[in-house]
Tab-separated table of C-alpha atoms in Angstrom:
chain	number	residue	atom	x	y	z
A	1	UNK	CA	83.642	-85.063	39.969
A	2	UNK	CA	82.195	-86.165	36.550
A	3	UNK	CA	79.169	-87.848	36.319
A	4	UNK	CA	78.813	-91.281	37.617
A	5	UNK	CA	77.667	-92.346	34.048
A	6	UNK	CA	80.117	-90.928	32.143
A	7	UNK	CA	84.310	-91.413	32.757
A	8	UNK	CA	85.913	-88.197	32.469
A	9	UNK	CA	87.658	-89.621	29.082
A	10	UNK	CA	84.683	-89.618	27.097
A	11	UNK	CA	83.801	-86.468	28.039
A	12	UNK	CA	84.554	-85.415	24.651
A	13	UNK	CA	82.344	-87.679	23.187
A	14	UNK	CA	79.784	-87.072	25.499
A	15	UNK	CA	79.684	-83.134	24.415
A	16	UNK	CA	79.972	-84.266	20.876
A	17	UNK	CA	76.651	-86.635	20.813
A	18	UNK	CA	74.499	-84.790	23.491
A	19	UNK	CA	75.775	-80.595	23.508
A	20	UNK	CA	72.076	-79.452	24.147
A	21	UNK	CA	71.472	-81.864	27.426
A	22	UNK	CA	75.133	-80.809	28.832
A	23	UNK	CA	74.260	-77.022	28.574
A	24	UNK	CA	70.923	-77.659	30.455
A	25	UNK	CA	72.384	-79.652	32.796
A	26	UNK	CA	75.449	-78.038	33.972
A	27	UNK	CA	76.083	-74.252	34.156
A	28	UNK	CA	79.751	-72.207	33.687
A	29	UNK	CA	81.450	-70.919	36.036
A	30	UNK	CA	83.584	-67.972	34.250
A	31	UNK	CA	85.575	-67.168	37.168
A	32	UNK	CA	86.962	-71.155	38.107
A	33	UNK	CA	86.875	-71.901	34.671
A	34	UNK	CA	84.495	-74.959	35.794
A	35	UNK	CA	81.018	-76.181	34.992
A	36	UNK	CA	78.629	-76.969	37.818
A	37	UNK	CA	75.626	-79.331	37.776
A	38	UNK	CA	72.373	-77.858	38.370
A	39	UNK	CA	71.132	-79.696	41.359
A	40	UNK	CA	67.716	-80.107	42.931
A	41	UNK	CA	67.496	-83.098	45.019
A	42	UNK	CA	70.683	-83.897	45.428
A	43	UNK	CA	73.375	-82.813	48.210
A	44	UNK	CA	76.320	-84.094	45.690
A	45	UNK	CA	77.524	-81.438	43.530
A	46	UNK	CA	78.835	-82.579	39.989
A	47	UNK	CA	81.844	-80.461	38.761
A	48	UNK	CA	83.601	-80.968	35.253
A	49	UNK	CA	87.311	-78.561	34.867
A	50	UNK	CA	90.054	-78.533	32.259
A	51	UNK	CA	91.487	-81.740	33.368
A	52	UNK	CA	88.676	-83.709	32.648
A	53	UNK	CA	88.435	-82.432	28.931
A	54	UNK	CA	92.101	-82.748	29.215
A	55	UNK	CA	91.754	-86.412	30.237
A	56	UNK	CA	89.639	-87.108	27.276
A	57	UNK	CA	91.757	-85.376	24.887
A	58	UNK	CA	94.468	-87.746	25.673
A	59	UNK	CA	92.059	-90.668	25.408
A	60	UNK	CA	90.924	-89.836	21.844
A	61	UNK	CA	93.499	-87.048	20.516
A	62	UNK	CA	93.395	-83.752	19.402
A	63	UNK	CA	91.704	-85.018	16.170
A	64	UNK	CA	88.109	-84.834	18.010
A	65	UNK	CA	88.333	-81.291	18.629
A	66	UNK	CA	87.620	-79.499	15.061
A	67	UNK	CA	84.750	-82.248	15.270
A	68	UNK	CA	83.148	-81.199	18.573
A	69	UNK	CA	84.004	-77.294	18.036
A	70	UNK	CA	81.777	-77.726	14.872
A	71	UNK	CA	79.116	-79.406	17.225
A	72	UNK	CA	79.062	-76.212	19.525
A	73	UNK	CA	78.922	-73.564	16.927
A	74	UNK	CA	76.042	-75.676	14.694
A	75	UNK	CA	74.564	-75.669	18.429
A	76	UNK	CA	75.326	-71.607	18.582
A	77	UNK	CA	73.346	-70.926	15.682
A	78	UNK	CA	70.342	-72.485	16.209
A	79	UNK	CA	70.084	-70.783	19.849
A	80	UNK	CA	71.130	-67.425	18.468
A	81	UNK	CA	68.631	-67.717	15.492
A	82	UNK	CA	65.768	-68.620	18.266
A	83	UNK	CA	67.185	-65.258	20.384
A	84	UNK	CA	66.924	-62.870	17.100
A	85	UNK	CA	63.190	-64.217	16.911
A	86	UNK	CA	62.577	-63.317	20.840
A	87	UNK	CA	64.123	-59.675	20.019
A	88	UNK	CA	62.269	-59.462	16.829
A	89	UNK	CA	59.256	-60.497	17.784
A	90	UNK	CA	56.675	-57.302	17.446
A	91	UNK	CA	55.927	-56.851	21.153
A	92	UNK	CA	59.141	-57.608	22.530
A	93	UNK	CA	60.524	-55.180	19.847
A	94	UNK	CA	58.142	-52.523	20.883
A	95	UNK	CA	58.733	-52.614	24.457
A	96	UNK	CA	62.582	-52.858	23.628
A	97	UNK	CA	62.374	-49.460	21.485
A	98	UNK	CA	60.149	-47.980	23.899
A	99	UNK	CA	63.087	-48.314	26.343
A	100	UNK	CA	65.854	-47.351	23.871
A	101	UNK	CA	64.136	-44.176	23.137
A	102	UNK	CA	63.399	-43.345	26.163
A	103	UNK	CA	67.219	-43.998	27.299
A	104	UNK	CA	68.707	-42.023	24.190
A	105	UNK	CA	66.372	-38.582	25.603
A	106	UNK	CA	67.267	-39.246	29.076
A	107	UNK	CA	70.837	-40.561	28.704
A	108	UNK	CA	72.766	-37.142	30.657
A	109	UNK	CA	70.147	-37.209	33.160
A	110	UNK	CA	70.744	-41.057	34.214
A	111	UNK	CA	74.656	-41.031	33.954
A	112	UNK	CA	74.770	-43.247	31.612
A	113	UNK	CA	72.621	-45.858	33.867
A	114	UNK	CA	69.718	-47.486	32.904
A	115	UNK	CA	66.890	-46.895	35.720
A	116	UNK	CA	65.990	-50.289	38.055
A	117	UNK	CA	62.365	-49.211	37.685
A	118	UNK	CA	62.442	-49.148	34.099
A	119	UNK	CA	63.510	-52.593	33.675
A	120	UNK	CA	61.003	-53.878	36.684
A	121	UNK	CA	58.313	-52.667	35.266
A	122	UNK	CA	59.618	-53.873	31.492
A	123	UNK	CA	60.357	-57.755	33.542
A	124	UNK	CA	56.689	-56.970	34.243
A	125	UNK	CA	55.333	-55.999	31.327
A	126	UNK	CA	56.818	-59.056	29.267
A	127	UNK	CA	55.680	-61.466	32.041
A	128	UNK	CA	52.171	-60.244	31.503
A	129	UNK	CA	52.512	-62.114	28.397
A	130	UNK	CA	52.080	-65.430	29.991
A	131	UNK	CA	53.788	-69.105	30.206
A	132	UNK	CA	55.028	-71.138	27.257
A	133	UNK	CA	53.795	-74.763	27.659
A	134	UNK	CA	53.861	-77.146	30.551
A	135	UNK	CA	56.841	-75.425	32.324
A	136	UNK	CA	54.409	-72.166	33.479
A	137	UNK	CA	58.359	-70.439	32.595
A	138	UNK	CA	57.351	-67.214	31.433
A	139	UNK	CA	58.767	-65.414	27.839
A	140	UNK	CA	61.393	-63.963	30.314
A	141	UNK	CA	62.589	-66.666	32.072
A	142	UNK	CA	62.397	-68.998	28.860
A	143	UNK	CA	65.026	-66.213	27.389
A	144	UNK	CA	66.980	-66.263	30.712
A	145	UNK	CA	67.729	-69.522	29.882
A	146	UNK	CA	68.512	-69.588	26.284
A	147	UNK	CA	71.041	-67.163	27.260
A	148	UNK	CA	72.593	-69.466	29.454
A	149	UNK	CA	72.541	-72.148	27.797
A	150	UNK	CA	74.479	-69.631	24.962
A	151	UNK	CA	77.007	-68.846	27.755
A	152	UNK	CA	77.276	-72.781	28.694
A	153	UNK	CA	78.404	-73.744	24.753
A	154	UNK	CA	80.709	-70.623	24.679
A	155	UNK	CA	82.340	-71.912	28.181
A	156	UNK	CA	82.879	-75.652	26.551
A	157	UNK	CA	85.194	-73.958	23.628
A	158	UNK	CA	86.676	-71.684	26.147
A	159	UNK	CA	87.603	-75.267	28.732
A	160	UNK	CA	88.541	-77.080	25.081
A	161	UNK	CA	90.897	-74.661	23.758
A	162	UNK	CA	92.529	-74.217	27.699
A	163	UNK	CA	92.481	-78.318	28.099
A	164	UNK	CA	94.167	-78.287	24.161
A	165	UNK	CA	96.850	-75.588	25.279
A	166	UNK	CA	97.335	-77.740	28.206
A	167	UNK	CA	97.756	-80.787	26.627
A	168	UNK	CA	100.541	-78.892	24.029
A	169	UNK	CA	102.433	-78.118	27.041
């Protein structure tokens, strides 16, 4: 079910003018090939699939697409240039190294595996760190969800190009 505000045949639109509220609102599902709205308050679940990207393809045409595709890789870079700066940034990068060296001396003992303890007590390190603004999110969860929300744009060209394939059939 699309969102009451919307008509599934301007979804495309919708994604075109407002990318970075549809990747916070809704999140992919990889394995249904579906995006879910993140609820709170609400019992309703909100579920967009292929056919309502395929609805809206038919509404506007195939022209749209190159235009929107452009949309979510302009959106891509901006998120992955903000990731790079989280890796990059001198304590992050320190812990990060810390870990990597530590895995490259140890690597036959582990099986290949990076130990659960390690990266608890690297979650805890980097939370020590503190909140970013009113949220009280911490560095860690603030990256959680810039990778998400990386996912999210990557799962709206993978349900465009499967809703464009469909409508070609």
């Amino acid at each position: 079910d699309w969102s009451s505000d919307v008509c599934s045949s301007d979804l495309i639109l919708f994604l075109l003018r407002n990318i970075n509220k549809y990747v916070m609102q809704y999140n992919y599902n990889l394995h249904t090939n579906v995006f879910i709205e993140i609820t709170k308050d609400t019992k309703q679940v909100k579920t967009i699939s292929v056919n309502q990207l395929l609805a809206s393809i038919k509404t506007h045409g195939v022209g749209i697409l190159g235009t929107v595709i452009n949309q979510v890789y302009k959106f891509l870079i901006k998120k992955f240039s903000i990731f790079s700066e989280f890796l990059f940034d001198d304590i992050i990068n320190s812990n990060l190294l810390r870990e990597q060296r530590m895995y490259n001396k140890n690597k036959d003992k582990l099986n290949g595996q990076y130990p659960y303890e390690r990266a608890e007590k690297l979650s805890k390190e980097i939370k020590k760190l503190g909140t970013i603004g009113k949220s009280n999110l911490t560095f860690l969860d603030k990256f959680r969800q810039l990778v998400t929300q990386i996912g999210n744009a990557l799962g709206i060209v993978r349900m465009i190009r499967n809703a464009s394939l469909k409508d070609n059939s």
